[in-house]
């Protein structure tokens, strides 16, 4: 049986985004997760739908934290992942 690592991936990305100043690209997220940018965008859509990040398309676009990371709990991210 394969483990579900989505929650760990989401938390990993949020911490790295915070450490990088709150913004990053799908390409960079893909490299962090050892996957391609398309999978990174699908992963990030969970956080966007929950209102934790925003996205901007096109060249120069990417992902930006939409809330203060200190206000999020693991439970918040877990609930967003379950949706």
PDB file of N, CA, C and O in Angstrom:
ATOM      1  N   UNK A   1       0.833  -1.175   0.000  1.00  0.00           N
ATOM      2  CA  UNK A   1       0.000   0.000   0.000  1.00  0.00           C
ATOM      3  C   UNK A   1       0.887   1.251   0.000  1.00  0.00           C
ATOM      4  O   UNK A   1       1.833   1.345   0.765  1.00  0.00           O
ATOM      5  N   UNK A   2       0.545   2.180  -0.852  1.00  0.00           N
ATOM      6  CA  UNK A   2       1.331   3.408  -0.972  1.00  0.00           C
ATOM      7  C   UNK A   2       0.860   4.437   0.056  1.00  0.00           C
ATOM      8  O   UNK A   2      -0.333   4.604   0.293  1.00  0.00           O
ATOM      9  N   UNK A   3       1.803   5.132   0.664  1.00  0.00           N
ATOM     10  CA  UNK A   3       1.483   6.175   1.648  1.00  0.00           C
ATOM     11  C   UNK A   3       0.954   7.415   0.969  1.00  0.00           C
ATOM     12  O   UNK A   3       1.390   7.792  -0.113  1.00  0.00           O
ATOM     13  N   UNK A   4       0.037   8.090   1.649  1.00  0.00           N
ATOM     14  CA  UNK A   4      -0.469   9.367   1.175  1.00  0.00           C
ATOM     15  C   UNK A   4       0.421  10.458   1.761  1.00  0.00           C
ATOM     16  O   UNK A   4       0.455  10.665   2.978  1.00  0.00           O
ATOM     17  N   UNK A   5       1.162  11.142   0.912  1.00  0.00           N
ATOM     18  CA  UNK A   5       2.118  12.156   1.364  1.00  0.00           C
ATOM     19  C   UNK A   5       1.658  13.577   1.055  1.00  0.00           C
ATOM     20  O   UNK A   5       2.431  14.514   1.171  1.00  0.00           O
ATOM     21  N   UNK A   6       0.390  13.736   0.664  1.00  0.00           N
ATOM     22  CA  UNK A   6      -0.072  15.071   0.271  1.00  0.00           C
ATOM     23  C   UNK A   6       0.050  16.098   1.394  1.00  0.00           C
ATOM     24  O   UNK A   6       0.485  17.222   1.143  1.00  0.00           O
ATOM     25  N   UNK A   7      -0.344  15.734   2.607  1.00  0.00           N
ATOM     26  CA  UNK A   7      -0.266  16.687   3.716  1.00  0.00           C
ATOM     27  C   UNK A   7       1.178  17.116   3.953  1.00  0.00           C
ATOM     28  O   UNK A   7       1.466  18.307   4.090  1.00  0.00           O
ATOM     29  N   UNK A   8       2.088  16.173   3.967  1.00  0.00           N
ATOM     30  CA  UNK A   8       3.502  16.499   4.164  1.00  0.00           C
ATOM     31  C   UNK A   8       4.008  17.400   3.044  1.00  0.00           C
ATOM     32  O   UNK A   8       4.769  18.347   3.291  1.00  0.00           O
ATOM     33  N   UNK A   9       3.590  17.139   1.819  1.00  0.00           N
ATOM     34  CA  UNK A   9       4.013  17.974   0.689  1.00  0.00           C
ATOM     35  C   UNK A   9       3.485  19.398   0.825  1.00  0.00           C
ATOM     36  O   UNK A   9       4.200  20.366   0.577  1.00  0.00           O
ATOM     37  N   UNK A  10       2.218  19.524   1.216  1.00  0.00           N
ATOM     38  CA  UNK A  10       1.632  20.854   1.375  1.00  0.00           C
ATOM     39  C   UNK A  10       2.346  21.641   2.462  1.00  0.00           C
ATOM     40  O   UNK A  10       2.658  22.827   2.290  1.00  0.00           O
ATOM     41  N   UNK A  11       2.606  21.000   3.587  1.00  0.00           N
ATOM     42  CA  UNK A  11       3.316  21.666   4.674  1.00  0.00           C
ATOM     43  C   UNK A  11       4.727  22.058   4.248  1.00  0.00           C
ATOM     44  O   UNK A  11       5.195  23.166   4.546  1.00  0.00           O
ATOM     45  N   UNK A  12       5.404  21.167   3.546  1.00  0.00           N
ATOM     46  CA  UNK A  12       6.759  21.411   3.038  1.00  0.00           C
ATOM     47  C   UNK A  12       6.773  22.669   2.164  1.00  0.00           C
ATOM     48  O   UNK A  12       7.617  23.555   2.330  1.00  0.00           O
ATOM     49  N   UNK A  13       5.812  22.752   1.251  1.00  0.00           N
ATOM     50  CA  UNK A  13       5.756  23.892   0.338  1.00  0.00           C
ATOM     51  C   UNK A  13       5.479  25.188   1.093  1.00  0.00           C
ATOM     52  O   UNK A  13       6.120  26.216   0.837  1.00  0.00           O
ATOM     53  N   UNK A  14       4.542  25.161   2.027  1.00  0.00           N
ATOM     54  CA  UNK A  14       4.229  26.376   2.780  1.00  0.00           C
ATOM     55  C   UNK A  14       5.438  26.898   3.555  1.00  0.00           C
ATOM     56  O   UNK A  14       5.714  28.108   3.559  1.00  0.00           O
ATOM     57  N   UNK A  15       6.169  25.997   4.197  1.00  0.00           N
ATOM     58  CA  UNK A  15       7.357  26.418   4.945  1.00  0.00           C
ATOM     59  C   UNK A  15       8.399  27.006   4.007  1.00  0.00           C
ATOM     60  O   UNK A  15       8.969  28.078   4.273  1.00  0.00           O
ATOM     61  N   UNK A  16       8.647  26.340   2.883  1.00  0.00           N
ATOM     62  CA  UNK A  16       9.637  26.861   1.934  1.00  0.00           C
ATOM     63  C   UNK A  16       9.202  28.194   1.339  1.00  0.00           C
ATOM     64  O   UNK A  16      10.039  29.083   1.145  1.00  0.00           O
ATOM     65  N   UNK A  17       7.908  28.349   1.056  1.00  0.00           N
ATOM     66  CA  UNK A  17       7.435  29.638   0.539  1.00  0.00           C
ATOM     67  C   UNK A  17       7.695  30.738   1.559  1.00  0.00           C
ATOM     68  O   UNK A  17       8.137  31.827   1.192  1.00  0.00           O
ATOM     69  N   UNK A  18       7.417  30.449   2.807  1.00  0.00           N
ATOM     70  CA  UNK A  18       7.658  31.436   3.864  1.00  0.00           C
ATOM     71  C   UNK A  18       9.145  31.802   3.931  1.00  0.00           C
ATOM     72  O   UNK A  18       9.496  32.988   4.015  1.00  0.00           O
ATOM     73  N   UNK A  19      10.007  30.803   3.869  1.00  0.00           N
ATOM     74  CA  UNK A  19      11.451  31.046   3.934  1.00  0.00           C
ATOM     75  C   UNK A  19      11.971  31.796   2.712  1.00  0.00           C
ATOM     76  O   UNK A  19      12.995  32.476   2.791  1.00  0.00           O
ATOM     77  N   UNK A  20      11.263  31.665   1.584  1.00  0.00           N
ATOM     78  CA  UNK A  20      11.666  32.346   0.345  1.00  0.00           C
ATOM     79  C   UNK A  20      11.012  33.720   0.204  1.00  0.00           C
ATOM     80  O   UNK A  20      11.000  34.292  -0.864  1.00  0.00           O
ATOM     81  N   UNK A  21      10.427  34.239   1.266  1.00  0.00           N
ATOM     82  CA  UNK A  21       9.821  35.562   1.203  1.00  0.00           C
ATOM     83  C   UNK A  21       8.344  35.552   0.861  1.00  0.00           C
ATOM     84  O   UNK A  21       7.761  36.594   0.615  1.00  0.00           O
ATOM     85  N   UNK A  22       7.730  34.388   0.800  1.00  0.00           N
ATOM     86  CA  UNK A  22       6.296  34.295   0.569  1.00  0.00           C
ATOM     87  C   UNK A  22       5.872  34.028  -0.851  1.00  0.00           C
ATOM     88  O   UNK A  22       4.684  33.925  -1.125  1.00  0.00           O
ATOM     89  N   UNK A  23       6.806  33.915  -1.783  1.00  0.00           N
ATOM     90  CA  UNK A  23       6.443  33.693  -3.182  1.00  0.00           C
ATOM     91  C   UNK A  23       7.409  32.723  -3.841  1.00  0.00           C
ATOM     92  O   UNK A  23       8.587  32.652  -3.472  1.00  0.00           O
ATOM     93  N   UNK A  24       6.893  31.985  -4.811  1.00  0.00           N
ATOM     94  CA  UNK A  24       7.727  31.066  -5.578  1.00  0.00           C
ATOM     95  C   UNK A  24       6.987  30.647  -6.846  1.00  0.00           C
ATOM     96  O   UNK A  24       5.822  31.004  -7.033  1.00  0.00           O
ATOM     97  N   UNK A  25       7.635  29.892  -7.692  1.00  0.00           N
ATOM     98  CA  UNK A  25       7.039  29.450  -8.947  1.00  0.00           C
ATOM     99  C   UNK A  25       6.727  27.956  -8.900  1.00  0.00           C
ATOM    100  O   UNK A  25       7.247  27.226  -8.059  1.00  0.00           O
ATOM    101  N   UNK A  26       5.902  27.521  -9.831  1.00  0.00           N
ATOM    102  CA  UNK A  26       5.599  26.090  -9.938  1.00  0.00           C
ATOM    103  C   UNK A  26       6.850  25.296 -10.267  1.00  0.00           C
ATOM    104  O   UNK A  26       7.008  24.155  -9.820  1.00  0.00           O
ATOM    105  N   UNK A  27       7.731  25.880 -11.032  1.00  0.00           N
ATOM    106  CA  UNK A  27       8.993  25.219 -11.380  1.00  0.00           C
ATOM    107  C   UNK A  27       9.819  24.943 -10.120  1.00  0.00           C
ATOM    108  O   UNK A  27      10.322  23.840  -9.921  1.00  0.00           O
ATOM    109  N   UNK A  28       9.939  25.936  -9.269  1.00  0.00           N
ATOM    110  CA  UNK A  28      10.703  25.785  -8.029  1.00  0.00           C
ATOM    111  C   UNK A  28      10.034  24.771  -7.099  1.00  0.00           C
ATOM    112  O   UNK A  28      10.704  23.939  -6.493  1.00  0.00           O
ATOM    113  N   UNK A  29       8.705  24.833  -7.003  1.00  0.00           N
ATOM    114  CA  UNK A  29       7.981  23.871  -6.167  1.00  0.00           C
ATOM    115  C   UNK A  29       8.186  22.459  -6.707  1.00  0.00           C
ATOM    116  O   UNK A  29       8.405  21.524  -5.942  1.00  0.00           O
ATOM    117  N   UNK A  30       8.131  22.307  -8.008  1.00  0.00           N
ATOM    118  CA  UNK A  30       8.374  21.006  -8.621  1.00  0.00           C
ATOM    119  C   UNK A  30       9.747  20.467  -8.273  1.00  0.00           C
ATOM    120  O   UNK A  30       9.914  19.277  -7.985  1.00  0.00           O
ATOM    121  N   UNK A  31      10.739  21.329  -8.283  1.00  0.00           N
ATOM    122  CA  UNK A  31      12.090  20.905  -7.921  1.00  0.00           C
ATOM    123  C   UNK A  31      12.170  20.512  -6.446  1.00  0.00           C
ATOM    124  O   UNK A  31      12.817  19.530  -6.105  1.00  0.00           O
ATOM    125  N   UNK A  32      11.492  21.260  -5.568  1.00  0.00           N
ATOM    126  CA  UNK A  32      11.491  20.933  -4.144  1.00  0.00           C
ATOM    127  C   UNK A  32      10.852  19.570  -3.892  1.00  0.00           C
ATOM    128  O   UNK A  32      11.295  18.821  -3.039  1.00  0.00           O
ATOM    129  N   UNK A  33       9.779  19.275  -4.644  1.00  0.00           N
ATOM    130  CA  UNK A  33       9.040  18.034  -4.449  1.00  0.00           C
ATOM    131  C   UNK A  33       9.537  16.897  -5.341  1.00  0.00           C
ATOM    132  O   UNK A  33       8.963  15.814  -5.329  1.00  0.00           O
ATOM    133  N   UNK A  34      10.564  17.160  -6.113  1.00  0.00           N
ATOM    134  CA  UNK A  34      11.121  16.169  -7.035  1.00  0.00           C
ATOM    135  C   UNK A  34      10.055  15.657  -8.006  1.00  0.00           C
ATOM    136  O   UNK A  34       9.877  14.453  -8.194  1.00  0.00           O
ATOM    137  N   UNK A  35       9.337  16.609  -8.603  1.00  0.00           N
ATOM    138  CA  UNK A  35       8.290  16.282  -9.557  1.00  0.00           C
ATOM    139  C   UNK A  35       8.230  17.383 -10.608  1.00  0.00           C
ATOM    140  O   UNK A  35       9.054  18.289 -10.617  1.00  0.00           O
ATOM    141  N   UNK A  36       7.249  17.326 -11.482  1.00  0.00           N
ATOM    142  CA  UNK A  36       7.168  18.339 -12.538  1.00  0.00           C
ATOM    143  C   UNK A  36       6.231  19.489 -12.123  1.00  0.00           C
ATOM    144  O   UNK A  36       5.430  19.342 -11.202  1.00  0.00           O
ATOM    145  N   UNK A  37       6.330  20.629 -12.810  1.00  0.00           N
ATOM    146  CA  UNK A  37       5.534  21.806 -12.446  1.00  0.00           C
ATOM    147  C   UNK A  37       4.023  21.581 -12.552  1.00  0.00           C
ATOM    148  O   UNK A  37       3.262  22.199 -11.812  1.00  0.00           O
ATOM    149  N   UNK A  38       3.578  20.701 -13.434  1.00  0.00           N
ATOM    150  CA  UNK A  38       2.144  20.432 -13.559  1.00  0.00           C
ATOM    151  C   UNK A  38       1.614  19.793 -12.280  1.00  0.00           C
ATOM    152  O   UNK A  38       0.573  20.192 -11.754  1.00  0.00           O
ATOM    153  N   UNK A  39       2.340  18.822 -11.742  1.00  0.00           N
ATOM    154  CA  UNK A  39       1.936  18.199 -10.487  1.00  0.00           C
ATOM    155  C   UNK A  39       1.992  19.222  -9.358  1.00  0.00           C
ATOM    156  O   UNK A  39       1.127  19.236  -8.479  1.00  0.00           O
ATOM    157  N   UNK A  40       2.983  20.096  -9.391  1.00  0.00           N
ATOM    158  CA  UNK A  40       3.096  21.149  -8.365  1.00  0.00           C
ATOM    159  C   UNK A  40       1.876  22.055  -8.405  1.00  0.00           C
ATOM    160  O   UNK A  40       1.327  22.413  -7.360  1.00  0.00           O
ATOM    161  N   UNK A  41       1.411  22.417  -9.595  1.00  0.00           N
ATOM    162  CA  UNK A  41       0.226  23.273  -9.711  1.00  0.00           C
ATOM    163  C   UNK A  41      -1.016  22.570  -9.171  1.00  0.00           C
ATOM    164  O   UNK A  41      -1.844  23.182  -8.499  1.00  0.00           O
ATOM    165  N   UNK A  42      -1.165  21.281  -9.462  1.00  0.00           N
ATOM    166  CA  UNK A  42      -2.295  20.521  -8.919  1.00  0.00           C
ATOM    167  C   UNK A  42      -2.232  20.461  -7.397  1.00  0.00           C
ATOM    168  O   UNK A  42      -3.248  20.589  -6.716  1.00  0.00           O
ATOM    169  N   UNK A  43      -1.045  20.264  -6.866  1.00  0.00           N
ATOM    170  CA  UNK A  43      -0.865  20.229  -5.420  1.00  0.00           C
ATOM    171  C   UNK A  43      -1.219  21.587  -4.820  1.00  0.00           C
ATOM    172  O   UNK A  43      -1.918  21.669  -3.800  1.00  0.00           O
ATOM    173  N   UNK A  44      -0.759  22.659  -5.435  1.00  0.00           N
ATOM    174  CA  UNK A  44      -0.981  24.002  -4.916  1.00  0.00           C
ATOM    175  C   UNK A  44      -2.438  24.450  -5.034  1.00  0.00           C
ATOM    176  O   UNK A  44      -2.882  25.314  -4.279  1.00  0.00           O
ATOM    177  N   UNK A  45      -3.197  23.858  -5.950  1.00  0.00           N
ATOM    178  CA  UNK A  45      -4.591  24.269  -6.118  1.00  0.00           C
ATOM    179  C   UNK A  45      -5.398  24.025  -4.845  1.00  0.00           C
ATOM    180  O   UNK A  45      -6.340  24.755  -4.551  1.00  0.00           O
ATOM    181  N   UNK A  46      -5.017  23.018  -4.059  1.00  0.00           N
ATOM    182  CA  UNK A  46      -5.675  22.750  -2.779  1.00  0.00           C
ATOM    183  C   UNK A  46      -5.483  23.942  -1.846  1.00  0.00           C
ATOM    184  O   UNK A  46      -6.439  24.387  -1.189  1.00  0.00           O
ATOM    185  N   UNK A  47      -4.273  24.455  -1.792  1.00  0.00           N
ATOM    186  CA  UNK A  47      -3.985  25.605  -0.932  1.00  0.00           C
ATOM    187  C   UNK A  47      -4.655  26.876  -1.453  1.00  0.00           C
ATOM    188  O   UNK A  47      -5.129  27.704  -0.676  1.00  0.00           O
ATOM    189  N   UNK A  48      -4.710  27.016  -2.767  1.00  0.00           N
ATOM    190  CA  UNK A  48      -5.371  28.193  -3.356  1.00  0.00           C
ATOM    191  C   UNK A  48      -6.870  28.165  -3.065  1.00  0.00           C
ATOM    192  O   UNK A  48      -7.461  29.173  -2.675  1.00  0.00           O
ATOM    193  N   UNK A  49      -7.500  26.998  -3.234  1.00  0.00           N
ATOM    194  CA  UNK A  49      -8.936  26.882  -2.990  1.00  0.00           C
ATOM    195  C   UNK A  49      -9.286  27.169  -1.526  1.00  0.00           C
ATOM    196  O   UNK A  49     -10.374  27.645  -1.231  1.00  0.00           O
ATOM    197  N   UNK A  50      -8.365  26.886  -0.621  1.00  0.00           N
ATOM    198  CA  UNK A  50      -8.576  27.158   0.804  1.00  0.00           C
ATOM    199  C   UNK A  50      -8.274  28.615   1.164  1.00  0.00           C
ATOM    200  O   UNK A  50      -8.527  29.042   2.293  1.00  0.00           O
ATOM    201  N   UNK A  51      -7.697  29.379   0.233  1.00  0.00           N
ATOM    202  CA  UNK A  51      -7.383  30.777   0.483  1.00  0.00           C
ATOM    203  C   UNK A  51      -6.042  31.011   1.149  1.00  0.00           C
ATOM    204  O   UNK A  51      -5.762  32.114   1.603  1.00  0.00           O
ATOM    205  N   UNK A  52      -5.188  29.990   1.193  1.00  0.00           N
ATOM    206  CA  UNK A  52      -3.881  30.122   1.842  1.00  0.00           C
ATOM    207  C   UNK A  52      -2.833  30.725   0.907  1.00  0.00           C
ATOM    208  O   UNK A  52      -1.861  31.314   1.373  1.00  0.00           O
ATOM    209  N   UNK A  53      -3.008  30.542  -0.403  1.00  0.00           N
ATOM    210  CA  UNK A  53      -2.089  31.106  -1.393  1.00  0.00           C
ATOM    211  C   UNK A  53      -2.906  31.684  -2.548  1.00  0.00           C
ATOM    212  O   UNK A  53      -4.078  31.356  -2.713  1.00  0.00           O
ATOM    213  N   UNK A  54      -2.269  32.539  -3.320  1.00  0.00           N
ATOM    214  CA  UNK A  54      -2.858  33.041  -4.562  1.00  0.00           C
ATOM    215  C   UNK A  54      -1.915  32.677  -5.699  1.00  0.00           C
ATOM    216  O   UNK A  54      -0.732  32.414  -5.476  1.00  0.00           O
ATOM    217  N   UNK A  55      -2.462  32.671  -6.906  1.00  0.00           N
ATOM    218  CA  UNK A  55      -1.623  32.337  -8.059  1.00  0.00           C
ATOM    219  C   UNK A  55      -1.760  33.401  -9.131  1.00  0.00           C
ATOM    220  O   UNK A  55      -2.803  34.039  -9.269  1.00  0.00           O
ATOM    221  N   UNK A  56      -0.680  33.569  -9.871  1.00  0.00           N
ATOM    222  CA  UNK A  56      -0.639  34.475 -11.006  1.00  0.00           C
ATOM    223  C   UNK A  56      -0.072  33.691 -12.170  1.00  0.00           C
ATOM    224  O   UNK A  56       0.982  33.056 -12.038  1.00  0.00           O
ATOM    225  N   UNK A  57      -0.765  33.686 -13.289  1.00  0.00           N
ATOM    226  CA  UNK A  57      -0.321  32.913 -14.445  1.00  0.00           C
ATOM    227  C   UNK A  57       0.634  33.677 -15.339  1.00  0.00           C
ATOM    228  O   UNK A  57       0.876  34.870 -15.149  1.00  0.00           O
ATOM    229  N   UNK A  58       1.183  32.940 -16.286  1.00  0.00           N
ATOM    230  CA  UNK A  58       2.035  33.534 -17.287  1.00  0.00           C
ATOM    231  C   UNK A  58       3.476  33.695 -16.856  1.00  0.00           C
ATOM    232  O   UNK A  58       3.842  33.372 -15.726  1.00  0.00           O
ATOM    233  N   UNK A  59       4.299  34.229 -17.785  1.00  0.00           N
ATOM    234  CA  UNK A  59       5.708  34.463 -17.457  1.00  0.00           C
ATOM    235  C   UNK A  59       5.825  35.437 -16.285  1.00  0.00           C
ATOM    236  O   UNK A  59       5.133  36.441 -16.219  1.00  0.00           O
ATOM    237  N   UNK A  60       6.656  35.102 -15.348  1.00  0.00           N
ATOM    238  CA  UNK A  60       6.813  35.942 -14.169  1.00  0.00           C
ATOM    239  C   UNK A  60       5.763  35.679 -13.105  1.00  0.00           C
ATOM    240  O   UNK A  60       5.766  36.312 -12.063  1.00  0.00           O
ATOM    241  N   UNK A  61       4.851  34.746 -13.375  1.00  0.00           N
ATOM    242  CA  UNK A  61       3.802  34.416 -12.417  1.00  0.00           C
ATOM    243  C   UNK A  61       4.297  33.426 -11.383  1.00  0.00           C
ATOM    244  O   UNK A  61       5.467  33.065 -11.334  1.00  0.00           O
ATOM    245  N   UNK A  62       3.400  32.974 -10.558  1.00  0.00           N
ATOM    246  CA  UNK A  62       3.761  32.006  -9.541  1.00  0.00           C
ATOM    247  C   UNK A  62       2.768  32.008  -8.409  1.00  0.00           C
ATOM    248  O   UNK A  62       1.606  32.377  -8.577  1.00  0.00           O
ATOM    249  N   UNK A  63       3.232  31.618  -7.256  1.00  0.00           N
ATOM    250  CA  UNK A  63       2.407  31.451  -6.070  1.00  0.00           C
ATOM    251  C   UNK A  63       2.872  32.397  -4.966  1.00  0.00           C
ATOM    252  O   UNK A  63       4.064  32.587  -4.778  1.00  0.00           O
ATOM    253  N   UNK A  64       1.901  32.963  -4.238  1.00  0.00           N
ATOM    254  CA  UNK A  64       2.201  33.884  -3.156  1.00  0.00           C
ATOM    255  C   UNK A  64       1.352  33.513  -1.945  1.00  0.00           C
ATOM    256  O   UNK A  64       0.165  33.192  -2.093  1.00  0.00           O
ATOM    257  N   UNK A  65       1.946  33.561  -0.765  1.00  0.00           N
ATOM    258  CA  UNK A  65       1.183  33.316   0.452  1.00  0.00           C
ATOM    259  C   UNK A  65       0.107  34.382   0.580  1.00  0.00           C
ATOM    260  O   UNK A  65       0.382  35.572   0.415  1.00  0.00           O
ATOM    261  N   UNK A  66      -1.109  33.973   0.894  1.00  0.00           N
ATOM    262  CA  UNK A  66      -2.227  34.911   1.016  1.00  0.00           C
ATOM    263  C   UNK A  66      -2.615  35.153   2.468  1.00  0.00           C
ATOM    264  O   UNK A  66      -3.529  35.917   2.737  1.00  0.00           O
ATOM    265  N   UNK A  67      -1.928  34.493   3.366  1.00  0.00           N
ATOM    266  CA  UNK A  67      -2.218  34.669   4.784  1.00  0.00           C
ATOM    267  C   UNK A  67      -0.920  34.538   5.559  1.00  0.00           C
ATOM    268  O   UNK A  67       0.080  34.067   5.040  1.00  0.00           O
ATOM    269  N   UNK A  68      -0.969  34.969   6.798  1.00  0.00           N
ATOM    270  CA  UNK A  68       0.207  34.871   7.645  1.00  0.00           C
ATOM    271  C   UNK A  68       0.402  33.411   8.052  1.00  0.00           C
ATOM    272  O   UNK A  68      -0.511  32.782   8.598  1.00  0.00           O
ATOM    273  N   UNK A  69       1.559  32.878   7.772  1.00  0.00           N
ATOM    274  CA  UNK A  69       1.815  31.466   8.025  1.00  0.00           C
ATOM    275  C   UNK A  69       1.665  31.120   9.506  1.00  0.00           C
ATOM    276  O   UNK A  69       1.207  30.028   9.840  1.00  0.00           O
ATOM    277  N   UNK A  70       1.982  32.033  10.383  1.00  0.00           N
ATOM    278  CA  UNK A  70       1.867  31.795  11.813  1.00  0.00           C
ATOM    279  C   UNK A  70       0.437  31.582  12.291  1.00  0.00           C
ATOM    280  O   UNK A  70       0.209  31.069  13.378  1.00  0.00           O
ATOM    281  N   UNK A  71      -0.528  31.964  11.480  1.00  0.00           N
ATOM    282  CA  UNK A  71      -1.936  31.793  11.852  1.00  0.00           C
ATOM    283  C   UNK A  71      -2.507  30.460  11.391  1.00  0.00           C
ATOM    284  O   UNK A  71      -3.604  30.089  11.791  1.00  0.00           O
ATOM    285  N   UNK A  72      -1.783  29.766  10.521  1.00  0.00           N
ATOM    286  CA  UNK A  72      -2.246  28.466  10.025  1.00  0.00           C
ATOM    287  C   UNK A  72      -1.854  27.360  10.991  1.00  0.00           C
ATOM    288  O   UNK A  72      -0.800  27.426  11.622  1.00  0.00           O
ATOM    289  N   UNK A  73      -2.697  26.357  11.075  1.00  0.00           N
ATOM    290  CA  UNK A  73      -2.353  25.167  11.844  1.00  0.00           C
ATOM    291  C   UNK A  73      -2.248  23.980  10.903  1.00  0.00           C
ATOM    292  O   UNK A  73      -2.737  24.045   9.766  1.00  0.00           O
ATOM    293  N   UNK A  74      -1.653  22.919  11.383  1.00  0.00           N
ATOM    294  CA  UNK A  74      -1.604  21.699  10.586  1.00  0.00           C
ATOM    295  C   UNK A  74      -3.033  21.228  10.314  1.00  0.00           C
ATOM    296  O   UNK A  74      -3.332  20.741   9.226  1.00  0.00           O
ATOM    297  N   UNK A  75      -3.905  21.420  11.273  1.00  0.00           N
ATOM    298  CA  UNK A  75      -5.319  21.053  11.091  1.00  0.00           C
ATOM    299  C   UNK A  75      -5.966  21.814   9.952  1.00  0.00           C
ATOM    300  O   UNK A  75      -6.752  21.247   9.190  1.00  0.00           O
ATOM    301  N   UNK A  76      -5.644  23.108   9.805  1.00  0.00           N
ATOM    302  CA  UNK A  76      -6.188  23.906   8.697  1.00  0.00           C
ATOM    303  C   UNK A  76      -5.762  23.308   7.358  1.00  0.00           C
ATOM    304  O   UNK A  76      -6.572  23.177   6.438  1.00  0.00           O
ATOM    305  N   UNK A  77      -4.493  22.979   7.252  1.00  0.00           N
ATOM    306  CA  UNK A  77      -3.961  22.415   6.004  1.00  0.00           C
ATOM    307  C   UNK A  77      -4.542  21.027   5.773  1.00  0.00           C
ATOM    308  O   UNK A  77      -4.896  20.666   4.650  1.00  0.00           O
ATOM    309  N   UNK A  78      -4.676  20.254   6.829  1.00  0.00           N
ATOM    310  CA  UNK A  78      -5.269  18.919   6.726  1.00  0.00           C
ATOM    311  C   UNK A  78      -6.710  19.007   6.246  1.00  0.00           C
ATOM    312  O   UNK A  78      -7.138  18.248   5.369  1.00  0.00           O
ATOM    313  N   UNK A  79      -7.480  19.940   6.796  1.00  0.00           N
ATOM    314  CA  UNK A  79      -8.863  20.129   6.371  1.00  0.00           C
ATOM    315  C   UNK A  79      -8.943  20.546   4.909  1.00  0.00           C
ATOM    316  O   UNK A  79      -9.811  20.072   4.176  1.00  0.00           O
ATOM    317  N   UNK A  80      -8.052  21.426   4.483  1.00  0.00           N
ATOM    318  CA  UNK A  80      -8.029  21.850   3.081  1.00  0.00           C
ATOM    319  C   UNK A  80      -7.700  20.675   2.172  1.00  0.00           C
ATOM    320  O   UNK A  80      -8.280  20.528   1.100  1.00  0.00           O
ATOM    321  N   UNK A  81      -6.800  19.830   2.612  1.00  0.00           N
ATOM    322  CA  UNK A  81      -6.385  18.658   1.837  1.00  0.00           C
ATOM    323  C   UNK A  81      -7.537  17.659   1.714  1.00  0.00           C
ATOM    324  O   UNK A  81      -7.629  16.937   0.737  1.00  0.00           O
ATOM    325  N   UNK A  82      -8.411  17.603   2.716  1.00  0.00           N
ATOM    326  CA  UNK A  82      -9.520  16.639   2.724  1.00  0.00           C
ATOM    327  C   UNK A  82     -10.668  17.065   1.826  1.00  0.00           C
ATOM    328  O   UNK A  82     -11.525  16.251   1.509  1.00  0.00           O
ATOM    329  N   UNK A  83     -10.717  18.324   1.449  1.00  0.00           N
ATOM    330  CA  UNK A  83     -11.811  18.833   0.621  1.00  0.00           C
ATOM    331  C   UNK A  83     -11.828  18.246  -0.753  1.00  0.00           C
ATOM    332  O   UNK A  83     -11.001  17.951  -1.414  1.00  0.00           O
TER     333      UNK A  83
END
